[in-house]
């Protein structure tokens, strides 16, 4: 696969490591009232997405950016690649 | 264009006999010219087999290519470019290829039909492992592997282009010409060693020139275009995501030659054109596998391209108008109602019996059952071909091709040469190319009336390579295997090295007939990579032997090598495990001495492999508070602190110390093993979880050489090299202090007062380039203290004596509670893993404690499990396990640490440590894990 890095342009996916569902961005509020349940869901519960999904990829053999990649799990089509830090700031 | 150069004679050996061929020959064409008809034995029935095709579709002529000491099995004689000195042997026989002992199988064929081994070798049960399986293993399998290491080099490469063209027949050549003239960056590949495809074997008029002239002119223009790369002997074996293609270039077939033998290319192409042509398919009829029965296109290719006659008396058996053989003695055309009912002759056909009863003498039977487009690559991204009734073949379905792939020519079902060129002009127009030349040539549409197999009680072969007959497929259907995927697996139809290039569609037709369905209703098998077999060596490339993985050397590596070090692999690092001195026989001799010398005076260990992460920014302290379970924002400048970090699920991830050099600057150390993963975890936390913190991190593991100097004389030794303006007395530089200093008259250094061994100890780091000089300086300055180097073994012994957790304890299963570190867990701040580590049942009740053998001479073993004395040795009585053991030269006995249920409350209790691996069951006493200096007086001295 080719991942179109927002800073570096198209890069081969072999330069990256894969972390999984980008729901990891939404770490629960440590002051939440349903703390244990929030973290349980955050840590263990995932949708088995068939189609487009937001994923976290780490450019480990590159500039070490964490990226949010919107990828179709069926066709591998990638329609969006964003820096995770920017994505998180914008989607707060 | 010279296709066979008779001036260049190439000598070769086949099955021990000497032959000659010419430059331009394949092994197959040279063997046919030398009249060698039997080239191998079939897989199951061991029937003699001859050359059947002329390219990568060849199912029969699999040979073993010999090197001086090794060989390569399963090479198709039709794809081996003849070279001088080639040696090849047939496969699948015992004795002689013309008289194979295993040919007995052919006489017992009624007992070894499809699935026979599922049914036959059932009883007695005990016979399977000892009798049946070894015999079947001996007889089964295509070819045998050499057990020697592959002596050759393989390489990998990367290429980029705008247009990748697969196949260099009329479609590929003209497409390349159009794209090249439009300035596109083109890669043109063909698996053959000469470009031209079917134009090399058929004489056609193209715009007034002969086909060979046209090929020559076109190639010469392409070769002179700087934007075109022409790659012969390159097979595109797979289509991957986003325009990535795998291709294998065979540089040479010779074994043990300098340079790379094969190159595995990864080609990145914006667009690709599949112009891979079509493969002729046979017709199944009784004994159609006899040597002398060949594909009509192969007979034509050997005749035209290689100037080889396949027989003196050639018959053609066809169902279509496509085979344009010259000099046929007999034509058997199913469209006229005639067909073949049997073939006679064993090692070469002699005669043919027709359905009319007529017997014809013939020494070569050319067969044409129609054409299958080579559409394999269109299926690699889940595409499914569709059935074309008129052409009686599967053609690519343009609605589900891989992205940016176009199929033209006979691969697309365009079987006349004119329609091939028309495909090219249509595509060029679609791609917006300016067309410079229109082509006029032969335009005979294919006239074909489906005829798949002759119904007979005799065996008619569908898949030559796997010995699958029409009967096997109908039998599979009778036994309930009606789905094509099941039939394939039950009969092995279409498997092995040719992947059914000649057999799949006939097999489907036979199944369709048995099920009374049409072929499209019966289904199709789709194709996965690779299109042609790829040797594992090519995938490995240069990554073998010492190049299998990178090697990281510590700054003191050279010094350690000079001083008797034995090295151990820890990840990519080579670390000194111990240093042997004169008269030391066993490793324990050296390790015991290193421990004693360190504890009695001073020892030095290279700890540069520990991960060193530089953390800077206004929020660095706040950031570390999130990472570690304990608090770091309150750490004073000039101090270090031990920290434990968790995964978000509450399990310990790694530990180490972090030092604060300034308000905004920390240095974190990680364990050697986790340096990489902790670094990426920190980046994850920084970018994904806390992007608003002002913090930056970078790994500096390779930038600093770091040595641990431990023992009562550590300070005395260090004082000798530290520049006089710095004071490391116990008062000004106490336990857990850190500072940036200079040593040896101005060399920048960092010093940390940390102790893993439990002794008075320091870690000193200098820029890596000074590492070798520093270790030599320390050793010479330490002579007066009888200084020793110590390796990872002594390091391990001392940390177990001190009761420090390490990799064996941080094994991905333990929480801070298990490790006895729950006291560090901050209550008031949030940190990674805080919430989930609070789950009650996560930690269970095992805690880390120490163990001594009750009998001091008993040896302890790592991984032993504990049971209470008197309890049966059963999993339900398990009390925990021993995680680390060592021989303590100070205590002069074995010691261990491990995890025990309610361990902290069970000091002095006696248990049994069970080790079934070494059958070493030992009584042990539970003790504190701190065997030495439990109050820490030594390290604060």
mmCIF file of C-alpha atoms in Angstrom, chain B residues 162-396:
data_model
loop_
_atom_site.group_PDB
_atom_site.id
_atom_site.type_symbol
_atom_site.label_atom_id
_atom_site.label_comp_id
_atom_site.label_asym_id
_atom_site.label_seq_id
_atom_site.Cartn_x
_atom_site.Cartn_y
_atom_site.Cartn_z
ATOM 1 C CA UNK B 162 3.905 5.965 -15.404
ATOM 2 C CA UNK B 163 2.983 2.923 -17.443
ATOM 3 C CA UNK B 164 3.882 -0.688 -16.775
ATOM 4 C CA UNK B 165 3.279 -2.948 -19.758
ATOM 5 C CA UNK B 166 3.169 -6.677 -19.070
ATOM 6 C CA UNK B 167 3.873 -8.716 -22.181
ATOM 7 C CA UNK B 168 5.718 -7.846 -25.370
ATOM 8 C CA UNK B 169 3.625 -9.416 -28.076
ATOM 9 C CA UNK B 170 1.969 -7.190 -30.700
ATOM 10 C CA UNK B 171 -0.223 -5.512 -28.044
ATOM 11 C CA UNK B 172 2.574 -4.762 -25.580
ATOM 12 C CA UNK B 173 5.047 -3.573 -28.204
ATOM 13 C CA UNK B 174 2.607 -1.227 -29.911
ATOM 14 C CA UNK B 175 1.372 0.086 -26.566
ATOM 15 C CA UNK B 176 4.949 0.785 -25.510
ATOM 16 C CA UNK B 177 5.550 2.563 -28.787
ATOM 17 C CA UNK B 178 2.490 4.790 -28.372
ATOM 18 C CA UNK B 179 3.297 5.607 -24.743
ATOM 19 C CA UNK B 180 6.956 6.211 -25.480
ATOM 20 C CA UNK B 181 6.193 8.559 -28.375
ATOM 21 C CA UNK B 182 3.954 10.474 -25.975
ATOM 22 C CA UNK B 183 6.838 10.948 -23.564
ATOM 23 C CA UNK B 184 5.565 8.571 -20.885
ATOM 24 C CA UNK B 185 7.940 6.815 -18.553
ATOM 25 C CA UNK B 186 7.392 3.187 -19.524
ATOM 26 C CA UNK B 187 8.524 -0.179 -18.231
ATOM 27 C CA UNK B 188 7.966 -3.039 -20.671
ATOM 28 C CA UNK B 189 8.416 -6.534 -19.253
ATOM 29 C CA UNK B 190 8.216 -10.011 -20.709
ATOM 30 C CA UNK B 191 8.975 -13.354 -19.129
ATOM 31 C CA UNK B 192 10.701 -14.541 -22.313
ATOM 32 C CA UNK B 193 14.319 -13.690 -23.073
ATOM 33 C CA UNK B 194 13.366 -12.231 -26.455
ATOM 34 C CA UNK B 195 10.612 -9.674 -26.883
ATOM 35 C CA UNK B 196 7.939 -10.227 -29.499
ATOM 36 C CA UNK B 197 5.625 -12.845 -28.024
ATOM 37 C CA UNK B 198 3.594 -14.702 -30.603
ATOM 38 C CA UNK B 199 5.057 -12.591 -33.436
ATOM 39 C CA UNK B 200 8.244 -14.656 -33.057
ATOM 40 C CA UNK B 201 6.302 -17.802 -33.919
ATOM 41 C CA UNK B 202 3.847 -16.611 -36.536
ATOM 42 C CA UNK B 203 4.566 -15.038 -39.858
ATOM 43 C CA UNK B 204 2.147 -12.172 -40.294
ATOM 44 C CA UNK B 205 2.243 -9.138 -42.541
ATOM 45 C CA UNK B 206 2.213 -5.915 -40.486
ATOM 46 C CA UNK B 207 1.946 -2.731 -42.512
ATOM 47 C CA UNK B 208 3.836 -4.432 -45.310
ATOM 48 C CA UNK B 209 6.691 -5.783 -43.181
ATOM 49 C CA UNK B 210 7.128 -9.277 -41.865
ATOM 50 C CA UNK B 211 6.240 -9.684 -38.207
ATOM 51 C CA UNK B 212 9.900 -10.211 -37.275
ATOM 52 C CA UNK B 213 10.941 -7.024 -39.087
ATOM 53 C CA UNK B 214 8.223 -5.088 -37.311
ATOM 54 C CA UNK B 215 9.352 -6.454 -33.923
ATOM 55 C CA UNK B 216 12.952 -5.539 -34.702
ATOM 56 C CA UNK B 217 12.096 -1.985 -35.817
ATOM 57 C CA UNK B 218 9.823 -1.414 -32.841
ATOM 58 C CA UNK B 219 12.334 -2.741 -30.336
ATOM 59 C CA UNK B 220 15.105 -0.655 -31.817
ATOM 60 C CA UNK B 221 13.028 2.509 -31.419
ATOM 61 C CA UNK B 222 12.082 1.557 -27.844
ATOM 62 C CA UNK B 223 15.685 0.779 -26.935
ATOM 63 C CA UNK B 224 16.680 4.224 -28.135
ATOM 64 C CA UNK B 225 14.019 5.948 -26.061
ATOM 65 C CA UNK B 226 15.424 7.104 -22.748
ATOM 66 C CA UNK B 227 11.973 6.981 -21.158
ATOM 67 C CA UNK B 228 11.513 3.248 -21.793
ATOM 68 C CA UNK B 229 12.999 0.455 -19.745
ATOM 69 C CA UNK B 230 12.873 -2.952 -21.388
ATOM 70 C CA UNK B 231 13.060 -5.938 -19.076
ATOM 71 C CA UNK B 232 13.287 -9.422 -20.531
ATOM 72 C CA UNK B 233 13.014 -12.593 -18.441
ATOM 73 C CA UNK B 234 10.898 -10.638 -15.992
ATOM 74 C CA UNK B 235 7.671 -12.124 -14.786
ATOM 75 C CA UNK B 236 5.098 -9.902 -13.086
ATOM 76 C CA UNK B 237 3.891 -12.365 -10.482
ATOM 77 C CA UNK B 238 1.540 -10.249 -8.403
ATOM 78 C CA UNK B 239 -0.616 -7.137 -8.345
ATOM 79 C CA UNK B 240 -0.798 -5.355 -5.004
ATOM 80 C CA UNK B 241 -2.518 -2.296 -3.600
ATOM 81 C CA UNK B 242 -2.179 1.187 -5.020
ATOM 82 C CA UNK B 243 -0.278 0.349 -8.193
ATOM 83 C CA UNK B 244 2.428 -1.853 -6.699
ATOM 84 C CA UNK B 245 3.513 -4.840 -8.770
ATOM 85 C CA UNK B 246 5.865 -7.680 -7.868
ATOM 86 C CA UNK B 247 8.171 -8.849 -10.630
ATOM 87 C CA UNK B 248 10.930 -11.423 -10.745
ATOM 88 C CA UNK B 249 13.820 -10.922 -13.139
ATOM 89 C CA UNK B 250 15.869 -14.009 -13.896
ATOM 90 C CA UNK B 251 19.320 -12.669 -14.609
ATOM 91 C CA UNK B 252 20.722 -16.119 -15.195
ATOM 92 C CA UNK B 253 19.639 -19.725 -14.669
ATOM 93 C CA UNK B 254 23.196 -20.760 -13.936
ATOM 94 C CA UNK B 255 23.916 -21.825 -10.387
ATOM 95 C CA UNK B 256 27.008 -20.443 -8.624
ATOM 96 C CA UNK B 257 27.731 -17.508 -10.872
ATOM 97 C CA UNK B 258 29.008 -14.154 -9.713
ATOM 98 C CA UNK B 259 26.366 -11.447 -9.397
ATOM 99 C CA UNK B 260 22.708 -11.740 -8.569
ATOM 100 C CA UNK B 261 20.935 -14.745 -10.071
ATOM 101 C CA UNK B 262 17.469 -13.265 -9.716
ATOM 102 C CA UNK B 263 16.162 -9.832 -8.818
ATOM 103 C CA UNK B 264 12.855 -9.296 -7.093
ATOM 104 C CA UNK B 265 11.490 -5.967 -8.281
ATOM 105 C CA UNK B 266 8.831 -3.906 -6.634
ATOM 106 C CA UNK B 267 7.403 -1.734 -9.379
ATOM 107 C CA UNK B 268 5.331 1.350 -8.579
ATOM 108 C CA UNK B 269 3.228 2.222 -11.612
ATOM 109 C CA UNK B 270 0.571 4.887 -12.069
ATOM 110 C CA UNK B 271 -1.099 2.713 -14.669
ATOM 111 C CA UNK B 272 -0.556 -0.750 -16.018
ATOM 112 C CA UNK B 273 -1.451 -2.496 -19.250
ATOM 113 C CA UNK B 274 -1.886 -6.231 -19.230
ATOM 114 C CA UNK B 275 -0.897 -7.534 -22.654
ATOM 115 C CA UNK B 276 -0.016 -11.017 -21.525
ATOM 116 C CA UNK B 277 -1.596 -12.881 -24.425
ATOM 117 C CA UNK B 278 -3.419 -16.181 -24.250
ATOM 118 C CA UNK B 279 -2.454 -19.775 -23.580
ATOM 119 C CA UNK B 280 -3.666 -22.583 -25.738
ATOM 120 C CA UNK B 281 -5.535 -25.345 -23.972
ATOM 121 C CA UNK B 282 -5.570 -29.006 -24.899
ATOM 122 C CA UNK B 283 -8.477 -31.410 -25.339
ATOM 123 C CA UNK B 284 -8.760 -34.395 -23.002
ATOM 124 C CA UNK B 285 -8.787 -37.754 -24.779
ATOM 125 C CA UNK B 286 -7.499 -41.220 -23.849
ATOM 126 C CA UNK B 287 -3.735 -41.360 -23.331
ATOM 127 C CA UNK B 288 -3.398 -37.719 -24.331
ATOM 128 C CA UNK B 289 -0.419 -37.418 -21.991
ATOM 129 C CA UNK B 290 1.927 -39.548 -24.108
ATOM 130 C CA UNK B 291 5.185 -37.951 -25.284
ATOM 131 C CA UNK B 292 4.600 -36.557 -28.752
ATOM 132 C CA UNK B 293 1.217 -35.033 -27.858
ATOM 133 C CA UNK B 294 1.796 -31.280 -27.709
ATOM 134 C CA UNK B 295 -0.017 -27.982 -27.842
ATOM 135 C CA UNK B 296 -0.399 -26.865 -31.444
ATOM 136 C CA UNK B 297 1.029 -23.456 -30.575
ATOM 137 C CA UNK B 298 4.099 -25.123 -29.097
ATOM 138 C CA UNK B 299 4.651 -27.193 -32.225
ATOM 139 C CA UNK B 300 4.361 -23.965 -34.221
ATOM 140 C CA UNK B 301 6.761 -22.108 -31.912
ATOM 141 C CA UNK B 302 9.394 -24.834 -32.017
ATOM 142 C CA UNK B 303 9.096 -24.935 -35.796
ATOM 143 C CA UNK B 304 9.166 -21.195 -36.554
ATOM 144 C CA UNK B 305 11.116 -19.645 -33.732
ATOM 145 C CA UNK B 306 13.547 -22.436 -32.902
ATOM 146 C CA UNK B 307 13.712 -24.155 -36.297
ATOM 147 C CA UNK B 308 12.974 -27.520 -34.673
ATOM 148 C CA UNK B 309 10.684 -30.145 -36.144
ATOM 149 C CA UNK B 310 8.600 -31.839 -33.472
ATOM 150 C CA UNK B 311 7.868 -34.814 -35.696
ATOM 151 C CA UNK B 312 8.086 -36.177 -39.224
ATOM 152 C CA UNK B 313 4.441 -36.969 -39.392
ATOM 153 C CA UNK B 314 2.462 -34.322 -37.561
ATOM 154 C CA UNK B 315 -1.289 -34.586 -36.940
ATOM 155 C CA UNK B 316 -3.465 -31.746 -35.741
ATOM 156 C CA UNK B 317 -6.437 -32.317 -33.440
ATOM 157 C CA UNK B 318 -8.463 -29.137 -33.122
ATOM 158 C CA UNK B 319 -11.857 -27.602 -32.439
ATOM 159 C CA UNK B 320 -11.031 -24.184 -33.907
ATOM 160 C CA UNK B 321 -9.528 -22.182 -36.722
ATOM 161 C CA UNK B 322 -6.719 -20.684 -34.661
ATOM 162 C CA UNK B 323 -3.985 -23.266 -35.162
ATOM 163 C CA UNK B 324 -2.129 -22.315 -38.329
ATOM 164 C CA UNK B 325 0.395 -25.097 -38.587
ATOM 165 C CA UNK B 326 2.160 -25.686 -41.826
ATOM 166 C CA UNK B 327 2.959 -29.204 -43.008
ATOM 167 C CA UNK B 328 0.273 -31.211 -41.290
ATOM 168 C CA UNK B 329 -0.146 -34.788 -42.414
ATOM 169 C CA UNK B 330 -3.530 -35.316 -40.819
ATOM 170 C CA UNK B 331 -6.227 -32.945 -39.636
ATOM 171 C CA UNK B 332 -8.708 -34.185 -37.050
ATOM 172 C CA UNK B 333 -11.261 -31.399 -36.651
ATOM 173 C CA UNK B 334 -14.068 -31.859 -34.145
ATOM 174 C CA UNK B 335 -16.100 -29.368 -36.140
ATOM 175 C CA UNK B 336 -16.268 -32.064 -38.814
ATOM 176 C CA UNK B 337 -17.417 -34.634 -36.255
ATOM 177 C CA UNK B 338 -14.162 -36.504 -35.923
ATOM 178 C CA UNK B 339 -12.213 -37.025 -32.749
ATOM 179 C CA UNK B 340 -9.564 -39.227 -31.237
ATOM 180 C CA UNK B 341 -10.487 -42.284 -29.185
ATOM 181 C CA UNK B 342 -7.007 -43.529 -28.320
ATOM 182 C CA UNK B 343 -3.307 -42.874 -28.731
ATOM 183 C CA UNK B 344 -0.755 -45.667 -29.009
ATOM 184 C CA UNK B 345 2.912 -45.754 -28.064
ATOM 185 C CA UNK B 346 4.492 -45.459 -24.649
ATOM 186 C CA UNK B 347 7.683 -43.396 -24.771
ATOM 187 C CA UNK B 348 6.578 -41.734 -27.998
ATOM 188 C CA UNK B 349 3.286 -41.904 -29.832
ATOM 189 C CA UNK B 350 3.150 -44.200 -32.869
ATOM 190 C CA UNK B 351 -0.432 -43.974 -33.983
ATOM 191 C CA UNK B 352 -3.856 -42.550 -33.277
ATOM 192 C CA UNK B 353 -7.288 -44.215 -33.453
ATOM 193 C CA UNK B 354 -10.191 -42.026 -34.537
ATOM 194 C CA UNK B 355 -13.868 -42.373 -33.708
ATOM 195 C CA UNK B 356 -14.395 -43.620 -37.241
ATOM 196 C CA UNK B 357 -12.175 -46.569 -36.321
ATOM 197 C CA UNK B 358 -9.468 -45.354 -38.623
ATOM 198 C CA UNK B 359 -5.912 -45.676 -37.323
ATOM 199 C CA UNK B 360 -3.381 -43.045 -38.375
ATOM 200 C CA UNK B 361 0.384 -43.295 -37.998
ATOM 201 C CA UNK B 362 1.805 -40.190 -36.417
ATOM 202 C CA UNK B 363 4.816 -39.301 -34.271
ATOM 203 C CA UNK B 364 3.561 -35.894 -33.181
ATOM 204 C CA UNK B 365 0.046 -34.872 -32.329
ATOM 205 C CA UNK B 366 -0.609 -31.138 -32.094
ATOM 206 C CA UNK B 367 -3.699 -30.331 -30.032
ATOM 207 C CA UNK B 368 -5.716 -27.150 -29.890
ATOM 208 C CA UNK B 369 -8.811 -26.896 -27.722
ATOM 209 C CA UNK B 370 -9.060 -23.126 -27.923
ATOM 210 C CA UNK B 371 -7.414 -20.308 -26.033
ATOM 211 C CA UNK B 372 -7.487 -19.021 -22.478
ATOM 212 C CA UNK B 373 -6.593 -15.359 -22.019
ATOM 213 C CA UNK B 374 -3.763 -14.965 -19.509
ATOM 214 C CA UNK B 375 -5.899 -12.946 -17.136
ATOM 215 C CA UNK B 376 -4.394 -14.194 -13.855
ATOM 216 C CA UNK B 377 -3.179 -10.726 -12.828
ATOM 217 C CA UNK B 378 -6.678 -9.250 -13.214
ATOM 218 C CA UNK B 379 -7.840 -11.436 -10.308
ATOM 219 C CA UNK B 380 -5.220 -10.446 -7.759
ATOM 220 C CA UNK B 381 -7.425 -7.683 -6.357
ATOM 221 C CA UNK B 382 -10.533 -9.845 -6.028
ATOM 222 C CA UNK B 383 -11.530 -9.444 -9.680
ATOM 223 C CA UNK B 384 -13.533 -12.280 -11.207
ATOM 224 C CA UNK B 385 -13.400 -13.045 -14.909
ATOM 225 C CA UNK B 386 -16.565 -13.536 -16.948
ATOM 226 C CA UNK B 387 -17.415 -16.256 -19.433
ATOM 227 C CA UNK B 388 -17.458 -15.370 -23.126
ATOM 228 C CA UNK B 389 -19.755 -17.811 -24.872
ATOM 229 C CA UNK B 390 -18.574 -17.008 -28.380
ATOM 230 C CA UNK B 391 -14.899 -17.536 -27.619
ATOM 231 C CA UNK B 392 -15.586 -20.283 -25.057
ATOM 232 C CA UNK B 393 -13.193 -18.825 -22.560
ATOM 233 C CA UNK B 394 -13.039 -16.586 -19.521
ATOM 234 C CA UNK B 395 -12.199 -12.975 -20.297
ATOM 235 C CA UNK B 396 -11.393 -10.176 -17.842
#
